[in-house]
Short mmCIF file of C-alpha atoms in Angstrom, two decimals:
data_model
loop_
_atom_site.label_atom_id
_atom_site.label_comp_id
_atom_site.label_asym_id
_atom_site.label_seq_id
_atom_site.Cartn_x
_atom_site.Cartn_y
_atom_site.Cartn_z
CA MET A 1 -45.18 -12.83 -7.44
CA THR A 2 -42.47 -11.27 -9.53
CA ASP A 3 -42.74 -13.27 -12.72
CA GLY A 4 -44.59 -12.03 -15.77
CA PRO A 5 -44.20 -9.00 -18.00
CA LEU A 6 -43.52 -5.59 -16.50
CA TYR A 7 -44.57 -2.30 -18.11
CA ASN A 8 -43.26 1.11 -17.16
CA SER A 9 -45.04 4.45 -17.54
CA ILE A 10 -48.50 2.97 -17.41
CA LEU A 11 -51.16 5.50 -16.51
CA LEU A 12 -53.97 4.51 -14.19
CA GLY A 13 -56.98 6.59 -15.16
CA GLY A 14 -59.89 7.50 -13.01
CA ARG A 15 -61.52 10.21 -11.02
CA GLY A 16 -59.17 13.16 -10.81
CA GLY A 17 -57.11 12.23 -13.80
CA THR A 18 -54.24 9.87 -14.29
CA ASN A 19 -51.25 8.65 -12.33
CA SER A 20 -48.16 7.13 -13.85
CA GLY A 21 -46.76 3.88 -12.54
CA GLN A 22 -45.52 0.39 -13.18
CA LEU A 23 -47.80 -2.50 -14.10
CA ARG A 24 -46.88 -6.11 -13.66
CA VAL A 25 -49.05 -8.86 -15.01
CA HIS A 26 -48.22 -12.14 -13.33
CA ALA A 27 -49.66 -15.62 -13.01
CA GLY A 28 -51.60 -14.62 -9.90
CA GLY A 29 -53.15 -11.43 -11.26
CA ILE A 30 -52.05 -7.86 -11.83
CA ALA A 31 -50.23 -5.30 -9.71
CA TRP A 32 -49.79 -1.59 -10.41
CA LYS A 33 -47.63 0.69 -8.32
CA LYS A 34 -47.65 4.42 -8.52
CA GLN A 35 -44.35 5.95 -9.53
CA GLY A 36 -42.58 7.25 -6.44
CA GLY A 37 -44.73 5.18 -4.15
CA GLY A 38 -48.17 5.67 -2.76
CA LYS A 39 -51.12 4.11 -4.45
CA VAL A 40 -51.05 0.41 -5.23
CA VAL A 41 -53.66 -1.52 -7.17
CA GLU A 42 -53.68 -5.29 -6.92
CA VAL A 43 -56.23 -7.55 -8.50
CA ASN A 44 -56.11 -11.29 -7.97
CA LYS A 45 -56.60 -13.57 -10.93
CA GLY A 46 -59.80 -14.97 -9.43
CA ASP A 47 -61.32 -11.50 -9.13
CA ILE A 48 -60.79 -10.60 -12.78
CA VAL A 49 -64.00 -11.10 -14.72
CA GLY A 50 -63.16 -9.23 -17.89
CA VAL A 51 -60.24 -7.81 -19.81
CA THR A 52 -60.50 -5.38 -22.71
CA TRP A 53 -58.18 -3.66 -25.13
CA MET A 54 -59.03 -0.33 -26.62
CA LYS A 55 -57.08 1.77 -29.10
CA ILE A 56 -57.04 5.35 -27.97
CA PRO A 57 -55.11 8.26 -29.51
CA ARG A 58 -51.43 7.34 -29.77
CA THR A 59 -51.60 4.30 -27.49
CA TYR A 60 -53.58 1.35 -26.14
CA GLN A 61 -55.68 1.03 -23.03
CA LEU A 62 -56.05 -2.17 -21.02
CA GLY A 63 -59.30 -2.49 -19.07
CA ILE A 64 -59.60 -4.82 -16.08
CA ARG A 65 -63.06 -5.49 -14.73
CA THR A 66 -63.32 -7.07 -11.30
CA LYS A 67 -65.90 -9.23 -9.57
CA GLU A 68 -66.78 -6.26 -7.35
CA GLY A 69 -67.73 -4.23 -10.39
CA VAL A 70 -64.66 -1.99 -10.40
CA PHE A 71 -63.14 -1.15 -13.76
CA TYR A 72 -59.46 -0.22 -13.91
CA LYS A 73 -58.08 1.55 -16.95
CA PHE A 74 -54.39 1.23 -17.70
CA THR A 75 -53.05 3.35 -20.54
CA GLY A 76 -49.72 3.48 -22.30
CA PHE A 77 -49.19 0.17 -24.12
CA ARG A 78 -47.42 -0.08 -27.45
CA ASP A 79 -48.74 -1.97 -30.47
CA GLN A 80 -46.42 -4.89 -29.82
CA ASP A 81 -47.46 -5.14 -26.16
CA VAL A 82 -51.03 -5.91 -27.14
CA SER A 83 -50.44 -9.29 -28.77
CA SER A 84 -47.82 -10.49 -26.29
CA LEU A 85 -49.85 -9.47 -23.26
CA THR A 86 -53.02 -10.91 -24.75
CA THR A 87 -51.30 -14.27 -25.05
CA TYR A 88 -49.91 -14.00 -21.52
CA ILE A 89 -53.30 -13.15 -20.03
CA GLN A 90 -55.03 -15.96 -21.91
CA THR A 91 -52.48 -18.50 -20.74
CA ASN A 92 -51.97 -17.36 -17.16
CA ILE A 93 -55.15 -15.59 -16.10
CA GLY A 94 -57.49 -17.66 -18.22
CA VAL A 95 -59.43 -14.71 -19.59
CA THR A 96 -59.52 -13.78 -23.26
CA PRO A 97 -59.18 -10.03 -23.73
CA GLU A 98 -61.88 -8.48 -25.86
CA GLU A 99 -61.35 -5.65 -28.25
CA LYS A 100 -63.37 -2.52 -27.65
CA GLN A 101 -63.62 0.41 -30.00
CA LEU A 102 -63.61 4.01 -28.92
CA SER A 103 -66.38 6.16 -30.31
CA VAL A 104 -64.87 9.08 -32.18
CA SER A 105 -67.98 10.33 -33.97
CA GLY A 106 -68.61 12.94 -31.29
CA ARG A 107 -72.27 12.10 -30.81
CA ASN A 108 -74.03 12.82 -27.54
CA TRP A 109 -76.62 10.11 -27.88
CA GLY A 110 -76.32 6.41 -27.29
CA GLU A 111 -77.08 3.76 -24.73
CA VAL A 112 -76.33 3.65 -21.05
CA ASP A 113 -74.94 0.40 -19.74
CA LEU A 114 -74.82 -0.21 -15.99
CA ASN A 115 -72.36 -2.84 -14.85
CA GLY A 116 -71.46 -2.97 -11.19
CA ASN A 117 -70.48 0.54 -10.21
CA MET A 118 -69.67 1.63 -13.73
CA LEU A 119 -71.96 3.60 -15.94
CA THR A 120 -70.83 3.28 -19.54
CA PHE A 121 -72.12 5.44 -22.35
CA VAL A 122 -72.13 3.44 -25.56
CA VAL A 123 -72.42 5.17 -28.92
CA GLY A 124 -73.44 2.90 -31.77
CA SER A 125 -71.81 -0.19 -30.18
CA LYS A 126 -68.62 1.78 -29.56
CA HIS A 127 -67.29 2.97 -26.24
CA GLY A 128 -68.08 6.59 -25.44
CA PHE A 129 -67.04 7.10 -21.84
CA GLU A 130 -67.59 5.70 -18.39
CA VAL A 131 -68.04 7.11 -14.92
CA SER A 132 -68.10 5.40 -11.55
CA LEU A 133 -71.34 5.62 -9.62
CA ALA A 134 -69.28 5.23 -6.44
CA ASP A 135 -68.23 8.86 -6.93
CA VAL A 136 -71.77 10.14 -7.30
CA SER A 137 -72.81 12.13 -4.27
CA GLN A 138 -76.32 12.89 -5.37
CA THR A 139 -78.77 11.86 -8.04
CA GLN A 140 -81.63 14.12 -9.04
CA MET A 141 -84.58 13.75 -11.31
CA GLN A 142 -85.32 16.93 -13.21
CA GLY A 143 -88.72 16.84 -14.74
CA LYS A 144 -89.86 13.55 -16.18
CA ASN A 145 -86.99 12.92 -18.51
CA ASP A 146 -83.75 14.17 -17.02
CA VAL A 147 -81.39 12.62 -14.52
CA VAL A 148 -78.53 14.61 -13.04
CA LEU A 149 -75.55 12.99 -11.33
CA GLU A 150 -73.46 15.09 -8.99
CA PHE A 151 -69.91 13.95 -8.32
CA HIS A 152 -67.89 14.23 -5.16
CA VAL A 153 -65.29 16.92 -5.30
CA ASP A 154 -62.12 15.30 -4.11
CA ASP A 155 -58.89 17.22 -3.70
CA THR A 156 -56.97 14.47 -1.98
CA THR A 157 -56.41 11.94 -4.74
CA GLY A 158 -53.44 13.72 -6.23
CA ALA A 159 -55.63 14.84 -9.06
CA ASN A 160 -53.62 16.03 -12.02
CA GLU A 161 -56.45 17.12 -14.24
CA LYS A 162 -57.06 20.77 -14.72
CA ASP A 163 -60.79 20.49 -15.32
CA SER A 164 -62.69 18.10 -13.05
CA LEU A 165 -66.11 16.70 -13.71
CA VAL A 166 -68.63 17.80 -11.07
CA GLU A 167 -71.98 17.18 -12.71
CA MET A 168 -73.43 15.22 -15.58
CA GLY A 169 -77.00 15.18 -16.85
CA PHE A 170 -78.73 12.63 -19.06
CA HIS A 171 -81.93 13.05 -21.03
CA ILE A 172 -84.08 9.97 -21.38
CA PRO A 173 -86.77 10.56 -24.01
CA ASN A 174 -90.20 9.03 -23.56
CA SER A 175 -89.43 6.76 -26.47
CA ASN A 176 -86.82 5.00 -24.35
CA THR A 177 -88.19 1.90 -22.75
CA GLN A 178 -84.99 0.61 -21.22
CA TYR A 179 -85.21 2.62 -18.04
CA VAL A 180 -88.53 3.15 -16.33
CA GLY A 181 -89.54 4.14 -12.84
CA ASP A 182 -86.91 3.78 -10.18
CA GLU A 183 -84.30 2.49 -12.51
CA ASN A 184 -83.99 6.09 -13.63
CA ARG A 185 -82.01 6.49 -10.45
CA PRO A 186 -78.97 4.33 -10.88
CA GLY B 1 -72.21 19.25 -50.09
CA ALA B 2 -69.08 17.85 -51.68
CA GLY B 3 -67.48 17.51 -48.27
CA ASP B 4 -64.42 19.45 -47.29
CA GLY B 5 -63.21 16.81 -44.91
CA ARG B 6 -64.74 18.63 -42.03
CA GLY B 7 -67.34 17.72 -39.44
CA VAL B 8 -70.88 18.33 -40.53
CA ALA B 9 -69.97 18.56 -44.20
CA LYS B 10 -72.71 16.17 -45.20
CA GLY B 11 -75.34 17.59 -42.92
CA SER B 12 -76.18 16.76 -39.36
CA LEU B 13 -77.46 13.28 -40.17
CA ASP B 14 -73.90 12.14 -40.72
CA LEU B 15 -72.50 13.97 -37.76
CA ILE B 16 -68.92 12.76 -37.51
CA ALA B 17 -66.18 14.51 -35.58
CA TYR B 18 -63.43 12.00 -36.32
CA LYS B 19 -63.17 9.06 -38.65
CA ASN B 20 -60.25 7.48 -36.91
CA VAL B 21 -58.96 7.29 -33.34
CA ASN B 22 -55.61 8.64 -34.47
CA ASP B 23 -57.21 11.81 -35.82
CA ILE B 24 -57.93 13.00 -32.29
CA PRO B 25 -55.24 15.47 -31.30
CA PRO B 26 -52.98 14.24 -28.50
CA ALA B 27 -53.83 15.70 -25.11
CA ARG B 28 -51.16 17.80 -23.49
CA GLU B 29 -53.05 17.86 -20.26
CA LEU B 30 -56.31 16.57 -18.86
CA MET B 31 -58.35 19.62 -19.64
CA ILE B 32 -61.14 20.69 -21.96
CA GLN B 33 -59.79 21.12 -25.46
CA ILE B 34 -61.25 22.64 -28.59
CA ASP B 35 -60.31 21.15 -31.95
CA GLN B 36 -61.26 23.88 -34.40
CA ARG B 37 -60.13 21.98 -37.46
CA ASN B 38 -62.36 19.02 -36.73
CA GLU B 39 -65.05 21.13 -35.07
CA ALA B 40 -65.03 19.17 -31.87
CA ILE B 41 -64.70 19.70 -28.16
CA ILE B 42 -62.76 17.11 -26.18
CA LEU B 43 -63.64 16.58 -22.53
CA PRO B 44 -61.60 14.90 -19.81
CA LEU B 45 -63.88 12.22 -18.34
CA TYR B 46 -62.31 9.85 -15.84
CA GLY B 47 -58.83 10.20 -17.21
CA SER B 48 -59.89 9.80 -20.84
CA MET B 49 -60.31 12.46 -23.49
CA VAL B 50 -63.79 12.14 -24.98
CA PRO B 51 -64.73 13.98 -28.19
CA PHE B 52 -68.06 15.67 -28.88
CA HIS B 53 -68.98 17.29 -32.14
CA ILE B 54 -69.62 21.02 -31.87
CA ALA B 55 -73.07 20.52 -33.47
CA THR B 56 -74.14 18.60 -30.36
CA VAL B 57 -73.44 21.65 -28.18
CA LYS B 58 -76.39 23.86 -27.38
CA SER B 59 -74.80 26.38 -25.05
CA VAL B 60 -71.87 27.02 -22.77
CA SER B 61 -71.49 29.19 -19.70
CA SER B 62 -69.03 29.78 -16.92
CA GLN B 63 -69.19 30.99 -13.38
CA GLN B 64 -66.57 32.02 -10.91
CA ASP B 65 -66.62 32.27 -7.15
CA ASN B 66 -63.49 33.14 -5.23
CA ARG B 67 -60.70 31.17 -6.86
CA THR B 68 -62.85 28.37 -8.19
CA CYS B 69 -64.22 28.43 -11.67
CA TYR B 70 -67.01 26.33 -13.16
CA ILE B 71 -67.97 25.66 -16.74
CA ARG B 72 -71.23 24.14 -17.90
CA ILE B 73 -71.78 22.72 -21.35
CA ILE B 74 -75.33 21.93 -22.40
CA PHE B 75 -75.93 19.58 -25.30
CA ASN B 76 -78.79 19.39 -27.74
CA VAL B 77 -81.47 16.90 -26.86
CA PRO B 78 -84.74 16.10 -28.64
CA GLY B 79 -87.78 18.06 -27.65
CA ALA B 80 -85.97 21.37 -27.58
CA ALA B 81 -87.60 24.00 -29.78
CA VAL B 82 -84.81 24.06 -32.34
CA SER B 83 -82.74 20.95 -32.42
CA PRO B 84 -80.48 20.15 -35.31
CA HIS B 85 -80.94 16.53 -34.40
CA ASP B 86 -84.61 16.31 -35.10
CA ALA B 87 -84.00 14.02 -38.02
CA ASN B 88 -81.72 11.99 -35.81
CA THR B 89 -84.30 11.78 -33.07
CA ILE B 90 -86.46 9.71 -35.34
CA LYS B 91 -83.55 7.68 -36.55
CA PHE B 92 -82.23 6.92 -33.07
CA GLN B 93 -85.38 6.32 -31.10
CA GLY B 94 -84.71 4.88 -27.70
CA ALA B 95 -81.37 6.57 -27.35
CA ILE B 96 -80.29 8.28 -24.14
CA TYR B 97 -78.72 11.72 -24.50
CA LEU B 98 -75.92 13.32 -22.61
CA LYS B 99 -77.58 16.59 -21.77
CA GLU B 100 -75.03 18.52 -19.77
CA VAL B 101 -71.65 18.36 -18.10
CA SER B 102 -70.13 20.69 -15.55
CA PHE B 103 -66.47 20.94 -14.70
CA ARG B 104 -64.64 22.68 -11.93
CA SER B 105 -61.42 24.21 -13.13
CA LYS B 106 -58.19 25.35 -11.56
CA ASP B 107 -57.59 27.82 -14.37
CA PRO B 108 -60.14 30.63 -14.92
CA ARG B 109 -58.23 32.00 -17.92
CA HIS B 110 -58.33 28.65 -19.66
CA ILE B 111 -62.08 28.43 -18.95
CA SER B 112 -62.89 31.84 -20.40
CA GLU B 113 -60.81 30.91 -23.45
CA VAL B 114 -62.73 27.65 -23.81
CA VAL B 115 -66.08 29.44 -23.50
CA ASN B 116 -65.10 31.95 -26.19
CA MET B 117 -63.74 29.29 -28.53
CA ILE B 118 -66.85 27.14 -28.20
CA LYS B 119 -69.10 30.13 -28.88
CA THR B 120 -67.08 31.21 -31.91
CA LEU B 121 -66.93 27.70 -33.33
CA ARG B 122 -70.68 27.22 -32.85
CA ARG B 123 -71.36 30.48 -34.69
CA GLN B 124 -69.05 29.56 -37.55
CA VAL B 125 -70.59 26.14 -38.02
CA ALA B 126 -74.15 27.46 -37.69
CA SER B 127 -73.65 30.21 -40.26
CA ARG B 128 -71.96 27.84 -42.67
CA GLU B 129 -74.80 25.36 -42.31
CA SER B 130 -77.47 27.99 -42.86
CA GLU B 131 -75.63 29.25 -45.96
CA ARG B 132 -75.51 25.72 -47.23
CA ALA B 133 -79.21 25.27 -46.58
CA GLU B 134 -79.97 28.51 -48.44
CA ARG B 135 -77.93 27.45 -51.42
CA ALA B 136 -79.73 24.15 -51.47
CA THR B 137 -83.16 25.74 -51.81
#
């Protein structure tokens, strides 16, 4: 498939940082290729269960959620790309992109949303951050109220970030009734 | 307080680091950043820069072995002896708190800079807030 809009300098974000590449959205799905070769991400139309737009500093981020519970983040779209690509996705992929808002308040409390492999931290109905549980090497309970996630340290992904997340701890007060018992261990 | 456009100007109940997405400074690199003007720390989480208000930070420490350097940031959570969020705890019952994050860094100098900047910023904000509280009584 070579039809459909093509976007250059689109960053694929994830563990280890971001990689720049080329994203094509076509009638059969999406395809992203890393600049200079290497990593390729292809998602078939039928595997796309959700599409989101989020305004982030200076640019827009397109989120693609798959049937398998993977969430791809593509960053680097201009204002004018958003409406044209929204229309294209609606028409050709049959999914209506939703608008998500980034939390900028700087709070460290919110809700935890588990969807497939993704753990999303939601602050007052806005998007805080997300991490992939597939990268968690160990989960520990500390005391009655704390859960600590340890992340794989991976040097092979061509990581371009200077500071890499290795551990993250959540505090779940007794007043929280959403997660009890074993569900504390996602 | 009349509000000077800065973070905790109206007290910790209205803890706001940024009002608008575009106010977040652009990231030069995926690394921990300190925004002194807006009193925030910005953390690289899965390729995104995520802001946290300095008032949510309880402590910061770093550790170095061989050529690898680690930084740990601990956030305020309810139940701690002195938490500036106690009023918030009641307001946001049922919330889950991010309690700590640790990063491994390739740049020890950057990490010691970050640790110092966070400590200084915390002190500045804390002393300003206590002055404000004194004036209010």
